[in-house]
Short mmCIF file of C-alpha atoms and ligand atoms in Angstrom, two decimals:
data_model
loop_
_atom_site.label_atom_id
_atom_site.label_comp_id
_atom_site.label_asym_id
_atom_site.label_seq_id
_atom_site.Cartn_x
_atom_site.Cartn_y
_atom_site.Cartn_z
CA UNK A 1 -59.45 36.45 -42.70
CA UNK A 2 -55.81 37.59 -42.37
CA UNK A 3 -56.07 38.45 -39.60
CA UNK A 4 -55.88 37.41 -35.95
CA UNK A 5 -59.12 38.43 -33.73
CA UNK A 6 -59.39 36.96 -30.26
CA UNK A 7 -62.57 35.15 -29.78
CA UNK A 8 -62.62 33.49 -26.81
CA UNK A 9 -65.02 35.15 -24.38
CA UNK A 10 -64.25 35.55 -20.58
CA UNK A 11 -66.80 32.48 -19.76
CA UNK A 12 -64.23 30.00 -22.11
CA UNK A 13 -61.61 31.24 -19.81
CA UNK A 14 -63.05 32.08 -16.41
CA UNK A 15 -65.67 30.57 -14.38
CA UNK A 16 -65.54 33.50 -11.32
CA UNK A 17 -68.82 35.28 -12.76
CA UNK A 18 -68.73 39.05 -12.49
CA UNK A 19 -71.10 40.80 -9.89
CA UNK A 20 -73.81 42.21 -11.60
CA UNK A 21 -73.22 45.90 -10.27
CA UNK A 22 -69.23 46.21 -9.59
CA UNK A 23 -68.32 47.75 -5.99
CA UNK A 24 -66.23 50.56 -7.36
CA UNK A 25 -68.43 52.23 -9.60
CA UNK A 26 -68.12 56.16 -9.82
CA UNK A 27 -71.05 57.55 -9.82
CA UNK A 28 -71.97 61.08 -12.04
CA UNK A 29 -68.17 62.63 -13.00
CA UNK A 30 -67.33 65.06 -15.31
CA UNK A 31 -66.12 63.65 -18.65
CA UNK A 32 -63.11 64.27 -19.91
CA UNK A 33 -62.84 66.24 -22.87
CA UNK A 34 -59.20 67.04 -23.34
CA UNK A 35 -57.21 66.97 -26.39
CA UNK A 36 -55.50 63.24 -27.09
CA UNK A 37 -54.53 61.21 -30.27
CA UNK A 38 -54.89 57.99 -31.07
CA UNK A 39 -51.65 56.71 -30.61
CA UNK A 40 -51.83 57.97 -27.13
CA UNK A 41 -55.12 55.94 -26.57
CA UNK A 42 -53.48 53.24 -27.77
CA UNK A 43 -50.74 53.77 -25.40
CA UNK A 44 -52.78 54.11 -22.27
CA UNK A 45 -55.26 51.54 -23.26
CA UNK A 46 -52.80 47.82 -22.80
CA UNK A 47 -56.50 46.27 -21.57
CA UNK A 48 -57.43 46.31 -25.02
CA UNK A 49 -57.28 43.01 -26.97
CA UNK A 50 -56.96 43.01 -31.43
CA UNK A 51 -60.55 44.47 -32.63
CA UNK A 52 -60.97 46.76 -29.77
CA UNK A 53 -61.68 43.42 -27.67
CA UNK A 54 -62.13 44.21 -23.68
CA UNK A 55 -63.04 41.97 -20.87
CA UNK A 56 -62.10 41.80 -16.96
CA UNK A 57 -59.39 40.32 -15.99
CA UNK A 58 -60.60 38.66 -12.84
CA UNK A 59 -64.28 37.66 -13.22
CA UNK A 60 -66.53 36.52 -15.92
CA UNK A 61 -69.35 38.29 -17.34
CA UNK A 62 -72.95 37.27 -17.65
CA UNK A 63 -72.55 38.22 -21.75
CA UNK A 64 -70.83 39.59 -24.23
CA UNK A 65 -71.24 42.96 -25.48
CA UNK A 66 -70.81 44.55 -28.88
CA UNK A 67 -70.64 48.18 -29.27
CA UNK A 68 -71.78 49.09 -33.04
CA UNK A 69 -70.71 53.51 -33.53
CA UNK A 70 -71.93 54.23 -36.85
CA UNK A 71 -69.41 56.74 -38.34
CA UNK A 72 -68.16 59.36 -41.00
CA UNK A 73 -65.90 62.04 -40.62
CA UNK A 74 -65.95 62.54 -36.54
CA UNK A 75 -62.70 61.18 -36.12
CA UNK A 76 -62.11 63.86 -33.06
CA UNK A 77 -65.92 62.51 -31.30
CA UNK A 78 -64.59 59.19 -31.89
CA UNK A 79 -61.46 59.81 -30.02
CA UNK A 80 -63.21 61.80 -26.94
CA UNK A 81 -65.68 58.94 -27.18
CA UNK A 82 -62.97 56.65 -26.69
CA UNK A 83 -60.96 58.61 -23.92
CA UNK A 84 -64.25 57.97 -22.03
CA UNK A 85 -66.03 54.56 -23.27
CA UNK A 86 -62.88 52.67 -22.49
CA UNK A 87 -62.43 53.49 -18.89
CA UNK A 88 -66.17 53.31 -18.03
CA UNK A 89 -66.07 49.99 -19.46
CA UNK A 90 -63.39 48.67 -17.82
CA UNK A 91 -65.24 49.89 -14.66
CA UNK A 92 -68.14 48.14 -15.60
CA UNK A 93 -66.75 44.94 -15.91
CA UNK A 94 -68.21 44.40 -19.71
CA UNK A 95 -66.94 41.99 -22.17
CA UNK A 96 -67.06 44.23 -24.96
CA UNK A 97 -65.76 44.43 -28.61
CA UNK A 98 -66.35 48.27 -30.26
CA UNK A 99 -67.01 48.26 -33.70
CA UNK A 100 -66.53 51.42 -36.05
CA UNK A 101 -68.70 51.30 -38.93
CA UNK A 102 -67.72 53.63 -41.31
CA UNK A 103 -69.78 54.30 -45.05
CA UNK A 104 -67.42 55.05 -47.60
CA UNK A 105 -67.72 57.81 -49.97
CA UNK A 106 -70.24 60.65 -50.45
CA UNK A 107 -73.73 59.31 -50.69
CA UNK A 108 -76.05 60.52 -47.91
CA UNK A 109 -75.61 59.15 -44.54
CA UNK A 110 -77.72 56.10 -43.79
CA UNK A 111 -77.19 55.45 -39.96
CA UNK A 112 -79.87 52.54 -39.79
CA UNK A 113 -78.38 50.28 -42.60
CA UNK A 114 -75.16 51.00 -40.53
CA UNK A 115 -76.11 49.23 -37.51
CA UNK A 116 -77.54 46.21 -39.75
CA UNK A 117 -74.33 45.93 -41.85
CA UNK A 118 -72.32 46.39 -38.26
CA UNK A 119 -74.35 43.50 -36.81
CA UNK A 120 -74.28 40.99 -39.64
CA UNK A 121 -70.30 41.86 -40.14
CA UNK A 122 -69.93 41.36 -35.55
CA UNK A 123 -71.80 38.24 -35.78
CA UNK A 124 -68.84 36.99 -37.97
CA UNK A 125 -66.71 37.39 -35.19
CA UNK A 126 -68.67 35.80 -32.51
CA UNK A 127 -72.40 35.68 -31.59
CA UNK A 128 -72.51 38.63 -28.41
CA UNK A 129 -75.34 38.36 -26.68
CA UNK A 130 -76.19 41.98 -26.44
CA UNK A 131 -75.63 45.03 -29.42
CA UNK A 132 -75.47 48.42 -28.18
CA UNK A 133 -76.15 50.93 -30.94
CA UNK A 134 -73.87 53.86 -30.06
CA UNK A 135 -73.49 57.37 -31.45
CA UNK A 136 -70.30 58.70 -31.61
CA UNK A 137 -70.65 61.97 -29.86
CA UNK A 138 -72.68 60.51 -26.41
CA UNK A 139 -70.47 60.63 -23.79
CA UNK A 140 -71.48 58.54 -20.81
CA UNK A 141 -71.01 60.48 -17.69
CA UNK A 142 -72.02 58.22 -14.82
CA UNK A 143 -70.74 54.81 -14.52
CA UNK A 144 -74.40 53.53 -12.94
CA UNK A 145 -75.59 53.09 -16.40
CA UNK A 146 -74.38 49.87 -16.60
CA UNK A 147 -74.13 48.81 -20.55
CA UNK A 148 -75.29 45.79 -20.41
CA UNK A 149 -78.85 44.00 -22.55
CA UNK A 150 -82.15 43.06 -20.57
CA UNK A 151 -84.76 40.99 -20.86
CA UNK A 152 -86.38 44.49 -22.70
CA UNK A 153 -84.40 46.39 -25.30
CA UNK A 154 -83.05 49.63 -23.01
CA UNK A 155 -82.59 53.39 -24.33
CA UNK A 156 -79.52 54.69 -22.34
CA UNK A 157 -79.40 58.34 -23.51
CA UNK A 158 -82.11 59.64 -21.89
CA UNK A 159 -80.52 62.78 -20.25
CA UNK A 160 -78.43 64.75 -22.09
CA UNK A 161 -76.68 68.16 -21.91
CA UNK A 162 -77.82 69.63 -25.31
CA UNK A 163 -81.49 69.24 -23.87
CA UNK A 164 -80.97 70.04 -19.93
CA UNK A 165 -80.33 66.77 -19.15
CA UNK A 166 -83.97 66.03 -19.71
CA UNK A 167 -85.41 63.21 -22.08
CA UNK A 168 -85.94 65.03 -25.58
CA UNK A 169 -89.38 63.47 -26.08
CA UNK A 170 -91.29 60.52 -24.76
CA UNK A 171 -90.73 58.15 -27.75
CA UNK A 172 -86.96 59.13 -28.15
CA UNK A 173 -85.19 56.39 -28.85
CA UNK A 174 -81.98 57.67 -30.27
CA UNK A 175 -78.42 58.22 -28.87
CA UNK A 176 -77.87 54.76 -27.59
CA UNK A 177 -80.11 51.86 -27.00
CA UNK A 178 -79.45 48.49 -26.41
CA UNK A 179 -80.99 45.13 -27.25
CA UNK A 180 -80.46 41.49 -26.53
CA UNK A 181 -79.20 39.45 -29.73
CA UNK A 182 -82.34 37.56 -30.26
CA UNK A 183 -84.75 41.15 -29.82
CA UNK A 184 -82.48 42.84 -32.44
CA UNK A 185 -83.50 39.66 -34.91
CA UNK A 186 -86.71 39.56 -33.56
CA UNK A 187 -87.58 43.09 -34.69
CA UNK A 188 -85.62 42.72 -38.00
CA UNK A 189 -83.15 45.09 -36.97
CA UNK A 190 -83.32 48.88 -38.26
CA UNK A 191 -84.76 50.05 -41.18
CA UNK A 192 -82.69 50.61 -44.61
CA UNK A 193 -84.93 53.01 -46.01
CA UNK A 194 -83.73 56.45 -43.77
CA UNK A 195 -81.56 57.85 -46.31
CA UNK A 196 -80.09 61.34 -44.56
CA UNK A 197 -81.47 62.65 -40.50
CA UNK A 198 -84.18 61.82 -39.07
CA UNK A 199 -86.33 59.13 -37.78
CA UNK A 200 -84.45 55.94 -38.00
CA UNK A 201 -84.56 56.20 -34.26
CA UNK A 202 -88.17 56.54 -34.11
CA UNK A 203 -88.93 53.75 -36.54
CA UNK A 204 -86.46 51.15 -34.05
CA UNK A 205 -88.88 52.13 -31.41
CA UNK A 206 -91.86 51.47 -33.51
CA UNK A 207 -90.48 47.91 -34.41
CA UNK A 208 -89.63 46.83 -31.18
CA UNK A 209 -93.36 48.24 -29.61
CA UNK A 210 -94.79 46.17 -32.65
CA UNK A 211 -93.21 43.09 -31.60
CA UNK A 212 -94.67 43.53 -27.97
CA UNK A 213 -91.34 44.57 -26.10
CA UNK A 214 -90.94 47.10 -24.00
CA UNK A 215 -88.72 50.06 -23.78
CA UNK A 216 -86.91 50.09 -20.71
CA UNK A 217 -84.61 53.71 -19.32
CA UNK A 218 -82.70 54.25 -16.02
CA UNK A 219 -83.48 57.19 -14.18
CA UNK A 220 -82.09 61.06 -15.63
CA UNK A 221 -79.02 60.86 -13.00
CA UNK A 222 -78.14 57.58 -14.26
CA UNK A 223 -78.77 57.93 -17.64
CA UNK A 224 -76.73 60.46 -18.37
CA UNK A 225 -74.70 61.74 -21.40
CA UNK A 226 -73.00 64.84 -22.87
CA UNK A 227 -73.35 65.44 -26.54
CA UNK A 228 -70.36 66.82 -27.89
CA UNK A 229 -71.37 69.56 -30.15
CA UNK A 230 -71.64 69.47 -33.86
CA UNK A 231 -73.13 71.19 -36.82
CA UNK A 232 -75.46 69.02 -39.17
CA UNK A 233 -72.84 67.03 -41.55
CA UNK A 234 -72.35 67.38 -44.89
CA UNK A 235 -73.70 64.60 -46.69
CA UNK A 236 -76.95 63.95 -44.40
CA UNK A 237 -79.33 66.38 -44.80
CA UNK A 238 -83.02 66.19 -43.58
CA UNK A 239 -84.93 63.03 -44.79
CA UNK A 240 -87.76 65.14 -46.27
CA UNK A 241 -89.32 61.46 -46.57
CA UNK A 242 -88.95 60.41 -43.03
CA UNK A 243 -92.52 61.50 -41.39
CA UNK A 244 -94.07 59.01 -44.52
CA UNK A 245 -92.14 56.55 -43.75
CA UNK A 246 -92.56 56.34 -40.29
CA UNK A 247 -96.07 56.08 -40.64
CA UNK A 248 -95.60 52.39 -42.27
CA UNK A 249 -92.96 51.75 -40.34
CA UNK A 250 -94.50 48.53 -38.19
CA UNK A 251 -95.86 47.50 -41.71
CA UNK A 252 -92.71 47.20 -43.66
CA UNK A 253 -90.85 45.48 -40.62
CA UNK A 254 -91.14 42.43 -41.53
CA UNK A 255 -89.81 42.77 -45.13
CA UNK A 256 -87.49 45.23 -44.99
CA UNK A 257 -84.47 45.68 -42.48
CA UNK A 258 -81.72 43.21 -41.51
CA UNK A 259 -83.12 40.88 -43.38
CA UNK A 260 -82.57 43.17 -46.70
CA UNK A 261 -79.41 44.77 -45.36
CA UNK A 262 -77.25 42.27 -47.48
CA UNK A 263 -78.40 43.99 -51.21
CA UNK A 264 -77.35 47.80 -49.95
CA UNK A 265 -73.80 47.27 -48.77
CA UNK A 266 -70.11 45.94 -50.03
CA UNK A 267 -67.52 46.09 -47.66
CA UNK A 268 -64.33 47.81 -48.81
CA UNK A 269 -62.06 46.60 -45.79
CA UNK A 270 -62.18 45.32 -42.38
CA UNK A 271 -58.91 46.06 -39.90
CA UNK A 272 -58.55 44.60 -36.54
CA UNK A 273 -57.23 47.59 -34.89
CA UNK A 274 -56.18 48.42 -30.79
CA UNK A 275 -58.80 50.23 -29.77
CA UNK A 276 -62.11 48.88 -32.44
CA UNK A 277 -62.65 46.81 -35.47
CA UNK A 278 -63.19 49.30 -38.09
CA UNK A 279 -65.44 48.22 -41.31
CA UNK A 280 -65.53 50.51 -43.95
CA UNK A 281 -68.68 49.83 -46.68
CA UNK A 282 -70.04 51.57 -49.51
CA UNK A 283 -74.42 51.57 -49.17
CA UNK A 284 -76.10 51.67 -52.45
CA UNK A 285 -79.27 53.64 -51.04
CA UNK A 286 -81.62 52.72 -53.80
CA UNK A 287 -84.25 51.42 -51.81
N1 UPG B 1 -72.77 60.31 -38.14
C1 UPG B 1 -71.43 60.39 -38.56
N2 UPG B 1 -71.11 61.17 -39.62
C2 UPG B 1 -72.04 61.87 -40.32
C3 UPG B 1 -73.38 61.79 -39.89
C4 UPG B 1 -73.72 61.02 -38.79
O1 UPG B 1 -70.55 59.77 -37.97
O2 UPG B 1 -71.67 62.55 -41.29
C5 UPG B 1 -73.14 59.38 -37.04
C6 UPG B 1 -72.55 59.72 -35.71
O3 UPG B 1 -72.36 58.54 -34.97
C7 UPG B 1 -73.63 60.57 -35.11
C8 UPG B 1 -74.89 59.83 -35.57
O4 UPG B 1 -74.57 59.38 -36.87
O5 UPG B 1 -73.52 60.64 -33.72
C9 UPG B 1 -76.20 60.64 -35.56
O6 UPG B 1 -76.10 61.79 -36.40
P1 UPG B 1 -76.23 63.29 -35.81
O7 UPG B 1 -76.16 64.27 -36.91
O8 UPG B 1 -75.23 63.43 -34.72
O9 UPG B 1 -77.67 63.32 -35.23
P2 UPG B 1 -78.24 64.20 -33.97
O10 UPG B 1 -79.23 65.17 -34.46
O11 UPG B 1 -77.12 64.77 -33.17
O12 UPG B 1 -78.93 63.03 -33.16
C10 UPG B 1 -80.30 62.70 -33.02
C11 UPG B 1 -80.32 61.38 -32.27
C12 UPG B 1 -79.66 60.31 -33.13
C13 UPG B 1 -80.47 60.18 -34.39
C14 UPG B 1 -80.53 61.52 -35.09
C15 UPG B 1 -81.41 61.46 -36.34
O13 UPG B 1 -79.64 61.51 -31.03
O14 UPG B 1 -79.58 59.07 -32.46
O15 UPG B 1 -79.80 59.28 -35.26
O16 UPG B 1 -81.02 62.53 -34.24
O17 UPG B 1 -82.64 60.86 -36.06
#
């Protein structure tokens, strides 16, 4: 690599551990939605280490957090996301590194192999302890829903404005979730096969149920979000396929997912930026 990342964690440089639940937490706020670039962000943002690298200055965490935002073509979500992710982390007291994943190029949108290719490209880095799986329009909008991994994988977006701020369905397991390093090997990561919308977030689920964890949520208040709006892209339709695969979804676990990840993806570049690494890959989604 040519360039410099910082990976020493908090714990290599601070032994004052963190509360668990910091004292001045807001609670639900509005989020803030108003026009900024990035070299403003950058500007406001002097917490921020090379890689989009964050961590307290006066306490140590219990773990270290990566962020993985799978990504084409929002670059004015990713900038509202930003504005607001930064902020509540730093509140929160997280040791956090955001990753952008961005797939190159035109072929259909394949947000599952993102997150594998985003965790096998993190783990390069350093080994977090806990990979949050982050859409790039869900704005968190109260600071009690602390991003952190327990001891069962967690889905944070459970109340969001585009559906009353009520839970979408009782399997939903999209938005954000959040698992400990080991669960995400343990359940072979996402599937590869979810080539366009639909249903990667229902397989996850599926894989993690299989493996006998359980889904965990904070309450509606907590869990809060606001989806900034959007059309469907171009360039991820409807999976016609996804209700098919989903039914063999525990089945193929095992052989297909992170473990498979490596044959789909090249990556084109990787830049250590202010406010996130950004890896940019080209998928091959031939199955
Ligand atoms: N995305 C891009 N560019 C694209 C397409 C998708 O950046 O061209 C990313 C982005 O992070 C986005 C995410 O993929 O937030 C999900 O795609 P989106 O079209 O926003 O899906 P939604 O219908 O808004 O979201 C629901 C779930 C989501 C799940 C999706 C399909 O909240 O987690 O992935 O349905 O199952």
């Amino acid at each position: 690599k040519t360039t410099k990342y910082s990976n020493k964690t908090s714990s290599e440089t601070d032994k004052n551990v963190c509360p668990e639940k910091p004292k001045d937490l807001l609670g639900l706020r509005l989020g803030n939605y108003s026009h900024v670039t990035k070299a403003e962000l950058i500007e406001e943002f002097t917490q921020m280490e090379p890689g989009g690298h964050l961590r307290p200055q006066n306490c140590t965490p219990g773990q270290t957090v990566a962020i993985l935002i799978p990504y084409r073509n929002r670059n004015s979500h990713l900038l509202v996301l930003l504005h607001n992710l930064i902020p509540f982390l730093t509140r929160q007291n997280v040791d956090v590194t955001l990753f952008v994943i961005e797939q190159a190029g035109n072929s259909t949108f394949n947000r599952g192999a993102l997150f594998n290719v985003g965790f096998l490209e993190a783990e390069k880095f350093h080994r977090f302890d806990c990979y949050i799986l982050h859409d790039v329009d869900m704005i968190p909008i109260n600071d009690h829903n602390l991003y952190r991994c327990s001891e069962n994988p967690r889905h944070f977006a459970v109340a969001v404005n585009k559906h009353n701020y009520k839970l979408l369905y009782s399997n939903y397991f999209g938005g954000v979730v959040g698992l400990l390093r080991s669960q995400y090997l343990q359940v072979n990561g996402n599937s590869n096969l979810y080539i366009g919308w639909g249903a990667e977030d229902d397989d996850l689920l599926v894989r993690v149920r299989a493996k006998n964890l359980t889904m965990v949520r904070y309450d509606v208040m907590t869990a809060r979000y606001d989806m900034i709006k959007h059309k469907r892209d171009k360039g991820n339709a409807e999976n016609p396929l996804r209700f098919a695969l989903l039914k063999s979804a525990a089945r193929r676990q095992d052989v297909e997912g992170l473990n498979t990840v490596s044959k789909h993806y090249q990556v084109l570049d990787i830049k250590l930026e202010t406010l996130h690494t950004w890896i940019t890959v080209s998928l091959n989604n031939s199955g």
